[in-house]
């Protein structure tokens, strides 16, 4: 079996076009959707903000309602620091009649942990925590029951956190009735933000996919239009499978990159930046302590991206090779069985399958190492928060809500890092696809020049070649100074050994290629003056390899041409002898051709192609080996039909079977790209030259 290591060479492609150049080129597909893309950015920011708000609400609930803290303030020491006095003046809570001043929960949150730590170091605030609430009737009842535990006036009630343990459960509920209401309100806000985040996230995903699908539609349409407009030389030089991959796999990679960027990585980057900003604002010291592990995480992410890209590429190569081998095995199953190659084929596939297994295991190993490294880094950060943050919480420099929220935010922090690392492969693969699409759309040569003079329709159909020379590759001429004339209504047959240039004459006549030297005339007009579409509508072409499209037999004959009437269609069926084939099909002419049109034999497909050419009623009919796969009986029927339809058409027939061209008005014999003989069948046989020898060889071989 052939080796499969180089089956998919493109998978080893390395980018050579700059990223900026690629980006600028493909921005034209994004511009029509810029409003939708801008909306997705706004939605991503909103969804990220909603997700970041949830822990903040938790912190507010803990610090304000669940474990609200206040500190006693020594006013004499505070007056010694006028700047601090001015800063805290609005947040101080004075209890009338008790000569006591406190810094309440709101003041502590606004001051921040670093300022609180400074106040404690200066002796302005002590380490003891207090609970402050409003003087509601329920709270007043509790105060009257335990007057020695409270400091109170008409507006404020204060009790030490340590003394709260002396209250009963019912007294605590009455004292903290306002906190309970606050927690319920906060739960309502939490649910609203939660559902708002869900709605924003869902809307962002929908609009990203909406924009992505439209962009992919435009790119795919552009690629197909570009391919159709290219000359045949592109398809001669490039494998069809590779071009199909451009319009399918590479466009799909672009779709996945767009989704990864705008639906995933954008939000991940916003989330990482948002979390870091929030942590540093909450407590700069603890935030910087958590950042100590980030270099390790960054290094692990970069290494993972490098190794996973290699492993991912190798897996794709092996999968592509397996798919190719399975496809070849099924397509060539008859050959495998006839030559008894089952064991060898199985051994080759077993080896390839094992290589695929090893490639997948290498990829699994990379993921198996990366995930625990990130988990370990996350645990280290959690340990830092518990140790350093816990110590500062016990000292009163950090509130319990801030401590809890730090833990929550850090759990959120590592998820987008993992997502970005895993999406990096998608981006890398998409960049390679972007470059291949760019090279196809920009560097695949000029398109066919359709524009031309809209000349009068061809009626006579005379054809003249004047000193035409052509080469597909330099220094390898295919035609050398070919000249001949075909009068209107005449039938010209072209014969010659394989490679003599017969099909090239047809390609030049149809303007699939342009001659390097000489001119070709149709009705006395140089064909380069015609609009290409107008020229090709005047010619019916039947090839040996018949291309059939999805749809009915009628669709494959008419090909969407509104000028083909039912009368022309029925005439084409009769002339081509396809009517006998259609009559035996259940659906008749409207029978659907499915699964590669297997219901038709090779000869019947050529009959359909012949009917397709005749139905358009062209003044010029070209047949390139069109009777190669037709049995002698059908060939005889077509030959008789051709005698009827070519009386008013110019016909050019390329054939290896000389028996099909004996009645041609003129026979052209090509040898090494030059015309070596021309004349009628009788004249050429009498000359006993190359045509005579070809005829004798076919007669002796029984053809």
XYZ file of C-alpha atoms in Angstrom:
703
model
C 0.000 0.000 0.000
C 1.226 3.577 -0.650
C 2.516 5.529 2.328
C 0.173 8.097 3.779
C 2.720 10.402 5.418
C 2.429 12.955 2.610
C -1.227 12.592 1.721
C -2.205 15.863 3.350
C 0.837 18.034 2.822
C -1.223 21.159 3.430
C -1.544 20.303 7.106
C 2.158 21.232 7.482
C 1.486 24.686 6.081
C 3.329 27.555 7.763
C 2.033 31.108 7.544
C 3.985 33.416 5.217
C 1.508 36.292 4.818
C 1.587 38.882 7.597
C -1.251 38.918 10.107
C -1.934 42.621 9.506
C -2.222 42.064 5.776
C -4.634 39.191 6.276
C -6.682 41.191 8.743
C -6.970 44.204 6.444
C -7.966 41.999 3.522
C -10.743 40.148 5.349
C -12.086 43.262 7.052
C -14.149 43.855 3.911
C -16.282 40.866 4.870
C -16.704 42.215 8.393
C -17.647 45.780 7.444
C -21.262 45.007 6.415
C -21.745 43.392 9.858
C -19.911 46.026 11.900
C -23.113 47.143 13.649
C -23.829 43.571 14.770
C -20.196 43.058 15.803
C -20.283 46.306 17.797
C -23.485 45.101 19.468
C -21.775 41.832 20.428
C -18.930 43.809 22.012
C -21.398 45.832 24.062
C -23.266 42.671 25.042
C -19.983 40.985 26.028
C -19.071 43.931 28.257
C -22.556 43.862 29.801
C -22.506 40.103 30.395
C -19.020 40.327 31.951
C -20.075 43.237 34.164
C -23.124 41.297 35.334
C -20.993 38.261 36.186
C -18.474 40.416 38.060
C -21.277 42.163 39.951
C -22.574 38.968 41.566
C -19.574 38.503 43.941
C -19.739 42.216 44.786
C -23.357 41.743 45.836
C -22.249 38.823 47.992
C -19.611 41.029 49.636
C -22.182 43.744 50.247
C -24.555 41.245 51.817
C -21.867 39.842 54.114
C -20.339 43.157 55.202
C -23.514 45.248 55.403
C -26.178 42.795 56.549
C -24.775 39.424 57.675
C -21.658 40.421 59.679
C -21.659 44.239 59.624
C -18.641 45.635 61.488
C -18.024 49.020 63.158
C -15.076 50.365 65.095
C -14.866 52.791 68.011
C -12.950 55.990 67.188
C -10.667 57.828 69.614
C -11.479 61.430 68.668
C -8.529 62.933 70.562
C -6.055 60.937 68.519
C -8.011 61.512 65.305
C -7.826 65.311 65.832
C -4.056 64.992 65.851
C -4.279 64.061 62.161
C -6.280 66.762 60.381
C -6.070 65.090 56.997
C -7.632 61.861 58.340
C -10.159 63.918 60.266
C -11.292 65.668 57.087
C -11.410 62.379 55.189
C -13.521 60.501 57.760
C -15.711 63.354 58.994
C -18.785 62.392 56.962
C -18.552 58.700 57.924
C -18.355 59.151 61.710
C -21.421 58.067 63.728
C -21.896 59.933 67.052
C -24.109 58.573 69.841
C -25.642 61.485 71.752
C -25.281 61.395 75.481
C -22.669 58.657 75.430
C -19.707 60.644 74.139
C -18.960 57.732 71.812
C -17.992 57.920 68.134
C -17.913 54.989 65.720
C -16.813 54.312 62.143
C -19.697 52.293 60.697
C -19.800 49.564 57.990
C -20.210 52.042 55.112
C -17.304 54.144 56.375
C -15.084 51.078 56.723
C -15.894 49.979 53.129
C -15.126 53.436 51.762
C -11.901 53.745 53.790
C -10.596 50.409 52.540
C -8.436 47.844 54.281
C -5.175 49.785 53.934
C -6.692 52.909 55.540
C -8.251 50.848 58.348
C -4.890 49.263 59.026
C -3.345 52.736 59.198
C -6.032 53.904 61.667
C -5.342 50.910 63.888
C -1.604 51.535 63.773
C -2.178 55.174 64.864
C -4.437 54.080 67.706
C -7.412 55.937 66.210
C -9.424 52.711 66.023
C -9.196 49.725 68.311
C -9.326 46.030 67.325
C -12.793 45.440 68.824
C -15.780 45.213 66.457
C -19.220 46.625 67.115
C -22.677 46.151 65.627
C -24.622 49.317 64.737
C -28.254 49.502 63.713
C -31.068 52.027 63.650
C -33.244 52.686 66.746
C -36.313 50.843 65.467
C -39.125 49.899 67.934
C -38.058 46.240 67.926
C -34.460 47.227 68.642
C -35.622 49.572 71.414
C -37.362 46.676 73.177
C -34.117 44.671 73.168
C -32.162 47.690 74.467
C -34.583 48.140 77.335
C -34.233 44.459 78.230
C -30.399 44.711 78.383
C -29.502 48.380 79.071
C -25.962 47.535 80.167
C -25.026 45.958 76.849
C -25.975 48.846 74.538
C -24.888 52.374 73.761
C -27.914 54.087 72.231
C -29.695 57.324 71.473
C -32.866 58.199 69.573
C -31.305 57.299 66.229
C -28.594 54.696 66.787
C -28.114 51.463 68.721
C -24.580 50.068 69.276
C -23.479 46.785 70.848
C -20.168 44.978 71.006
C -19.955 41.890 68.761
C -18.768 39.898 71.788
C -21.818 40.989 73.850
C -24.237 39.848 71.121
C -23.664 36.263 72.315
C -25.614 37.140 75.466
C -28.819 37.808 73.489
C -31.409 35.125 72.770
C -32.255 34.061 69.233
C -35.591 35.906 69.257
C -33.879 39.085 70.525
C -31.285 38.849 67.785
C -34.053 38.531 65.170
C -35.810 41.613 66.528
C -32.555 43.539 66.730
C -31.542 42.641 63.161
C -34.938 43.016 61.468
C -33.452 45.681 59.163
C -30.570 43.377 58.153
C -33.029 40.619 57.276
C -34.974 43.009 55.016
C -31.707 44.134 53.443
C -30.672 40.528 52.696
C -34.047 39.876 51.023
C -33.679 43.018 48.892
C -30.162 41.987 47.978
C -31.403 38.513 46.955
C -33.897 40.169 44.620
C -31.148 42.309 43.079
C -28.935 39.210 42.824
C -31.622 37.351 40.833
C -32.204 40.348 38.571
C -28.478 40.656 37.810
C -28.239 36.884 37.330
C -31.045 36.793 34.762
C -29.743 39.979 33.098
C -26.338 38.325 32.705
C -27.989 35.211 31.278
C -29.988 37.307 28.796
C -26.953 39.367 27.749
C -24.825 36.244 27.352
C -27.490 34.461 25.285
C -27.996 37.568 23.130
C -24.256 37.869 22.580
C -23.925 34.224 21.501
C -26.920 34.597 19.158
C -25.650 37.771 17.483
C -22.104 36.431 17.199
C -23.482 33.366 15.419
C -25.765 35.589 13.333
C -22.852 37.758 12.187
C -20.599 34.718 11.776
C -23.047 32.890 9.523
C -23.528 35.966 7.333
C -19.777 36.504 7.051
C -19.202 32.836 6.191
C -21.999 33.063 3.618
C -20.271 36.044 1.995
C -16.814 34.425 2.080
C -18.088 31.131 0.679
C -20.025 32.958 -2.045
C -16.929 34.995 -2.924
C -14.743 31.884 -3.078
C -17.180 30.042 -5.344
C -17.673 33.050 -7.638
C -13.912 33.476 -7.772
C -13.356 29.820 -8.680
C -16.034 29.874 -11.379
C -14.513 32.987 -12.928
C -10.996 31.504 -13.093
C -9.613 30.091 -16.344
C -9.218 26.334 -16.678
C -5.467 26.679 -16.199
C -6.064 27.126 -12.439
C -7.894 23.803 -12.223
C -5.225 22.096 -14.308
C -2.521 23.225 -11.883
C -4.483 22.763 -8.620
C -6.124 19.534 -7.405
C -9.903 19.883 -7.272
C -9.987 18.431 -3.754
C -7.739 21.218 -2.513
C -9.970 23.889 -4.050
C -13.054 22.254 -2.519
C -11.293 22.340 0.851
C -10.877 26.107 0.464
C -14.627 26.637 0.104
C -15.553 24.187 2.881
C -12.989 23.374 5.577
C -11.085 26.658 5.457
C -14.269 28.731 5.552
C -15.498 26.594 8.459
C -12.204 27.254 10.269
C -12.828 30.971 9.778
C -16.284 30.510 11.303
C -14.834 28.714 14.318
C -12.210 31.439 14.776
C -14.857 34.161 14.658
C -16.914 32.370 17.293
C -13.840 31.663 19.416
C -12.786 35.321 19.297
C -16.091 37.103 19.768
C -18.110 34.542 21.729
C -15.297 33.143 23.855
C -11.925 34.868 24.013
C -13.325 38.399 24.058
C -15.349 37.651 27.153
C -12.430 35.717 28.679
C -10.075 38.688 28.259
C -12.685 41.068 29.667
C -13.227 38.698 32.587
C -9.504 38.432 33.410
C -8.992 42.204 33.165
C -12.147 42.881 35.185
C -11.224 40.459 37.968
C -7.703 41.853 38.274
C -9.030 45.421 38.435
C -11.646 44.515 41.054
C -9.157 42.620 43.233
C -6.662 45.478 43.205
C -9.425 47.946 44.091
C -10.709 45.749 46.916
C -7.301 45.261 48.490
C -4.116 46.146 46.626
C -1.803 44.156 48.934
C -3.762 40.929 48.752
C -4.313 41.448 45.015
C -0.574 41.790 44.368
C 0.103 38.745 46.557
C -2.256 36.714 44.370
C -0.432 37.957 41.238
C 2.777 36.268 42.463
C 1.618 32.993 40.896
C 0.636 34.544 37.546
C 4.106 34.215 35.882
C 3.934 30.454 36.441
C 0.431 30.368 34.959
C 1.563 32.429 31.977
C 4.553 30.182 31.329
C 2.375 27.068 31.588
C -0.156 28.586 29.172
C 2.515 29.460 26.579
C 4.111 26.009 26.806
C 0.706 24.370 26.553
C -0.113 26.415 23.443
C 3.145 25.364 21.743
C 2.968 21.659 22.574
C -0.773 21.342 22.059
C -0.520 22.988 18.634
C 2.047 20.404 17.555
C 0.009 17.552 18.984
C -3.222 18.886 17.485
C -1.623 19.257 14.043
C -0.272 15.709 14.161
C -3.700 14.346 15.122
C -5.295 16.189 12.191
C -2.716 14.746 9.791
C -3.341 11.198 10.993
C -7.127 11.595 10.946
C -6.956 12.968 7.396
C -4.762 10.035 6.359
C -7.193 7.544 7.953
C -10.144 9.147 6.173
C -8.283 9.056 2.868
C -7.322 5.407 3.328
C -10.865 4.365 4.279
C -12.242 6.219 1.251
C -9.690 4.586 -1.062
C -10.334 1.183 0.505
C -14.069 1.368 -0.132
C -13.669 2.862 -3.615
C -11.054 0.278 -4.592
C -12.545 -2.692 -2.751
C -12.879 -4.696 -5.967
C -9.168 -4.300 -6.739
C -8.232 -5.251 -3.165
C -10.297 -8.441 -3.364
C -9.240 -9.397 -6.898
C -5.535 -9.153 -6.036
C -6.033 -10.733 -2.580
C -4.576 -7.729 -0.782
C -6.883 -7.903 2.254
C -4.112 -8.863 4.698
C -1.624 -6.299 3.408
C -4.312 -3.631 3.377
C -5.323 -4.518 6.925
C -1.691 -4.370 8.092
C -1.220 -0.922 6.534
C -4.381 0.372 8.151
C -3.414 -1.158 11.508
C -0.087 0.694 11.373
C -1.766 3.980 10.450
C -4.408 3.488 13.124
C -1.698 2.873 15.732
C 0.089 6.074 14.689
C -3.206 7.908 15.138
C -3.553 6.347 18.598
C -0.062 7.545 19.565
C -0.776 11.047 18.259
C -3.985 11.218 20.289
C -2.188 9.989 23.380
C 0.452 12.708 22.964
C -2.323 15.279 22.750
C -4.010 13.759 25.809
C -0.704 13.911 27.712
C -0.358 17.624 26.991
C -3.868 18.278 28.320
C -3.307 15.920 31.263
C -0.243 17.927 32.345
C -1.667 21.405 31.691
C -4.915 21.030 33.641
C -3.251 19.906 36.922
C -0.677 22.728 36.589
C -3.478 25.291 36.378
C -5.305 23.562 39.245
C -2.115 23.625 41.326
C -1.630 27.330 40.613
C -5.236 27.942 41.613
C -4.736 26.057 44.871
C -1.572 28.069 45.584
C -3.483 31.319 45.087
C -6.247 30.031 47.333
C -3.621 29.190 49.946
C -2.214 32.731 49.739
C -5.688 34.190 50.188
C -6.491 31.921 53.134
C -3.153 32.597 54.833
C -2.477 36.260 54.148
C -6.101 37.326 53.738
C -7.183 35.329 56.771
C -4.518 36.974 58.958
C -5.603 40.438 57.825
C -9.256 39.564 58.409
C -8.460 38.476 61.968
C -6.557 41.753 62.491
C -9.610 43.667 61.308
C -7.743 45.155 58.324
C -9.859 43.148 55.891
C -13.594 42.574 56.083
C -15.023 39.068 56.002
C -16.997 39.899 52.833
C -13.835 41.024 51.044
C -12.051 37.850 52.140
C -14.872 35.613 50.826
C -15.126 37.559 47.564
C -11.378 37.218 46.955
C -11.779 33.447 47.105
C -14.760 33.590 44.752
C -13.059 35.866 42.216
C -9.921 33.743 42.111
C -11.987 30.651 41.346
C -13.467 32.616 38.443
C -10.044 33.861 37.338
C -8.532 30.572 36.158
C -11.446 29.383 34.020
C -10.947 31.993 31.241
C -7.186 31.320 31.257
C -7.854 27.667 30.435
C -10.386 28.674 27.781
C -7.924 31.040 26.078
C -5.189 28.394 26.026
C -7.516 25.809 24.500
C -8.897 28.261 21.903
C -5.390 29.205 20.820
C -5.233 26.126 18.584
C -8.440 27.184 16.842
C -6.955 30.629 16.175
C -3.710 29.157 14.830
C -5.563 26.783 12.514
C -7.817 29.606 11.347
C -4.842 31.855 10.533
C -3.492 29.156 8.227
C -6.935 28.917 6.599
C -7.082 32.710 6.282
C -3.797 32.692 4.435
C -4.864 29.896 2.091
C -8.095 31.750 1.305
C -6.121 34.954 0.757
C -3.702 33.237 -1.618
C -6.599 31.703 -3.520
C -8.534 34.963 -3.868
C -5.526 37.186 -4.578
C -2.765 35.119 -6.173
C -4.588 32.622 -8.410
C -4.221 34.705 -11.559
C -6.604 36.924 -13.482
C -10.144 35.795 -14.154
C -11.684 35.162 -17.516
C -12.367 38.316 -19.489
C -16.077 37.978 -20.112
C -16.538 41.481 -21.449
C -16.523 41.901 -25.211
C -18.500 43.273 -28.103
C -22.113 42.135 -28.208
C -21.897 41.111 -31.868
C -24.765 39.711 -33.953
C -25.642 36.117 -33.161
C -23.735 33.453 -35.004
C -25.915 32.066 -37.782
C -23.628 30.438 -40.332
C -21.106 28.841 -38.039
C -17.987 28.970 -40.206
C -14.752 28.338 -38.273
C -11.203 29.255 -39.265
C -7.884 28.654 -37.507
C -4.999 30.796 -38.776
C -1.430 29.843 -37.771
C -2.492 28.985 -34.213
C 0.249 27.958 -31.777
C -0.286 27.149 -28.108
C 1.594 25.713 -25.120
C 0.300 24.929 -21.640
C 3.870 25.263 -20.368
C 6.748 27.200 -21.852
C 9.032 25.262 -24.215
C 6.400 22.497 -24.482
C 4.277 23.469 -27.511
C 1.049 21.537 -27.980
C -0.072 23.147 -31.260
C 2.273 24.412 -34.002
C 0.961 26.754 -36.719
C -2.371 24.968 -37.049
C -4.579 26.274 -39.858
C -7.844 24.912 -41.233
C -11.330 26.034 -42.317
C -14.788 24.632 -41.674
C -17.609 25.956 -43.851
C -21.105 26.509 -42.373
C -22.963 23.221 -42.053
C -19.830 21.114 -42.604
C -18.667 18.323 -40.302
C -14.990 18.349 -39.411
C -13.416 15.304 -37.780
C -10.098 15.597 -35.918
C -8.028 12.457 -35.328
C -4.591 11.720 -33.995
C -2.739 9.801 -31.357
C -3.066 10.733 -27.689
C -1.315 14.050 -26.965
C -1.421 15.321 -30.523
C -3.495 18.395 -29.529
C -7.060 17.421 -30.476
C -8.740 18.534 -27.228
C -6.576 21.654 -27.115
C -8.226 22.841 -30.347
C -11.609 22.587 -28.597
C -10.294 24.438 -25.539
C -9.081 27.290 -27.719
C -12.319 27.406 -29.701
C -14.330 27.672 -26.467
C -11.817 30.266 -25.169
C -10.950 28.224 -22.126
C -7.410 29.244 -23.096
C -6.014 31.942 -25.385
C -3.529 31.056 -28.169
C -0.018 32.475 -27.888
C 0.106 32.981 -31.663
C -2.425 33.112 -34.457
C -6.151 33.826 -34.553
C -9.430 31.929 -34.517
C -12.453 33.205 -36.440
C -16.148 32.437 -36.135
C -18.272 33.686 -39.018
C -15.251 35.735 -40.051
C -14.972 37.517 -36.661
C -12.041 37.019 -34.301
C -13.492 35.154 -31.311
C -11.575 37.478 -28.944
C -14.044 40.205 -29.919
C -17.018 38.181 -28.696
C -18.361 38.343 -25.180
C -17.300 34.937 -23.824
C -20.815 34.036 -22.660
C -22.278 34.943 -26.039
C -19.622 32.828 -27.782
C -20.209 29.745 -25.637
C -23.983 29.945 -25.971
C -23.497 29.442 -29.708
C -21.646 26.168 -29.200
C -22.890 22.830 -27.959
C -20.141 20.788 -26.300
C -20.226 17.060 -25.501
C -17.256 15.661 -23.558
C -16.224 12.101 -22.858
C -16.422 12.690 -19.088
C -20.013 13.762 -18.454
C -20.723 16.108 -15.546
C -24.169 15.518 -14.029
C -25.745 17.720 -11.362
C -28.228 17.041 -8.590
C -31.770 17.220 -9.935
C -33.914 15.543 -12.543
C -32.940 14.432 -16.043
C -34.898 17.400 -17.381
C -32.858 19.772 -15.191
C -29.609 18.240 -16.440
C -30.647 18.708 -20.056
C -32.082 22.221 -19.796
C -29.495 23.526 -17.240
C -31.763 26.447 -16.384
C -31.819 27.793 -19.957
C -35.241 29.421 -20.476
C -34.744 29.351 -24.258
C -35.100 25.538 -24.349
C -38.712 24.858 -25.239
C -40.556 21.587 -24.746
C -40.349 21.019 -28.495
C -36.560 21.394 -28.462
C -36.405 19.099 -25.455
C -38.387 16.331 -27.131
C -36.352 16.730 -30.309
C -33.145 16.400 -28.308
C -34.439 13.204 -26.667
C -35.235 11.738 -30.071
C -32.011 12.800 -31.782
C -29.776 11.609 -28.946
C -31.686 8.344 -28.532
C -32.114 9.266 -24.841
C -35.886 8.871 -25.209
C -35.540 5.075 -25.013
C -33.627 5.427 -21.725
C -36.120 7.906 -20.256
C -39.097 5.689 -21.204
C -37.953 2.868 -18.910
C -37.457 5.086 -15.838
C -40.364 5.355 -13.324
C -40.197 9.142 -13.270
C -39.522 9.538 -16.961
C -37.724 12.736 -17.825
C -38.381 14.027 -14.290
C -36.551 11.087 -12.668
C -34.175 12.387 -10.005
C -30.489 11.594 -10.394
C -29.303 10.639 -6.923
C -26.189 9.018 -5.481
C -23.935 9.981 -8.384
C -26.563 9.144 -11.045
C -25.853 5.425 -10.705
C -29.142 4.591 -12.382
C -27.490 5.603 -15.690
C -24.705 3.656 -17.337
C -21.640 5.395 -18.760
C -23.105 5.227 -22.265
C -26.480 6.585 -21.102
C -24.738 9.509 -19.428
C -23.121 10.380 -22.730
C -26.519 10.213 -24.415
C -27.769 12.712 -21.827
C -24.812 15.004 -22.511
C -25.559 14.775 -26.230
C -29.217 15.670 -25.600
C -28.049 18.616 -23.441
C -25.979 20.019 -26.321
C -28.683 19.512 -28.962
C -31.495 20.976 -26.798
C -29.880 24.425 -26.839
C -30.031 24.307 -30.670
C -26.540 25.782 -31.186
C -25.221 26.563 -34.685
C -21.929 24.840 -33.778
C -21.780 21.349 -32.265
C -18.536 19.988 -30.759
C -18.097 16.351 -29.711
C -14.889 15.388 -27.884
C -14.709 11.569 -27.741
C -18.474 11.655 -27.175
C -19.030 8.116 -28.442
C -16.197 6.445 -26.546
C -18.400 4.623 -24.016
C -21.382 3.838 -26.230
C -22.112 0.339 -27.497
C -22.019 -0.255 -31.279
C -25.832 -0.345 -31.631
C -26.304 2.975 -29.836
C -23.322 4.395 -31.734
C -24.943 3.496 -35.023
C -28.211 5.168 -33.954
C -26.340 8.331 -32.928
C -24.365 8.340 -36.179
C -27.600 8.253 -38.128
C -29.070 11.008 -35.961
C -25.940 13.108 -36.451
C -26.382 12.899 -40.209
C -29.782 14.550 -39.744
C -28.842 17.346 -37.329
C -25.479 18.325 -38.868
C -27.078 19.282 -42.185
C -27.796 22.722 -40.697
C -25.003 22.877 -38.119
C -21.272 23.128 -38.165
C -19.933 20.073 -36.320
C -16.466 19.280 -34.995
C -15.958 15.675 -33.932
C -12.917 14.338 -32.104
C -12.849 10.558 -32.156
C -10.496 7.625 -31.774
C -12.999 5.316 -33.473
C -12.458 6.121 -37.123
C -15.639 4.258 -38.014
C -17.694 7.116 -36.540
C -16.185 9.823 -38.775
C -16.134 8.205 -42.253
C -18.968 10.418 -43.444
C -17.370 13.663 -42.221
C -16.956 16.396 -44.843
C -13.347 16.885 -43.815
C -10.939 14.920 -41.627
C -7.985 16.644 -39.958
C -5.049 14.445 -38.909
C -2.848 15.887 -36.150
C 0.632 14.683 -35.304
C 2.762 16.295 -32.592
C 0.622 19.417 -32.645
C 0.747 20.020 -36.391
C -1.679 19.229 -39.235
C -0.069 16.463 -41.238
C -3.072 15.467 -43.393
C -6.553 16.673 -44.212
C -9.269 15.590 -46.587
C -12.231 13.219 -46.852
C -12.088 9.629 -45.692
C -11.705 8.375 -49.267
C -8.969 10.897 -50.089
C -6.952 10.056 -47.012
C -7.305 6.306 -47.536
C -6.155 6.707 -51.119
C -3.129 8.713 -49.961
C -2.090 5.791 -47.718
C -0.463 8.071 -45.160
C -0.825 8.318 -41.397
C -4.655 8.175 -41.468
C -4.513 5.039 -43.617
C -2.149 3.336 -41.171
C -4.359 4.295 -38.196
C -7.404 2.879 -39.990
C -5.616 -0.367 -40.815
C -4.436 -0.786 -37.225
C -7.968 -0.316 -35.890
C -9.336 -2.755 -38.464
C -6.738 -5.396 -37.568
C -7.398 -4.937 -33.851
C -11.110 -5.402 -34.407
C -12.095 -1.903 -33.301
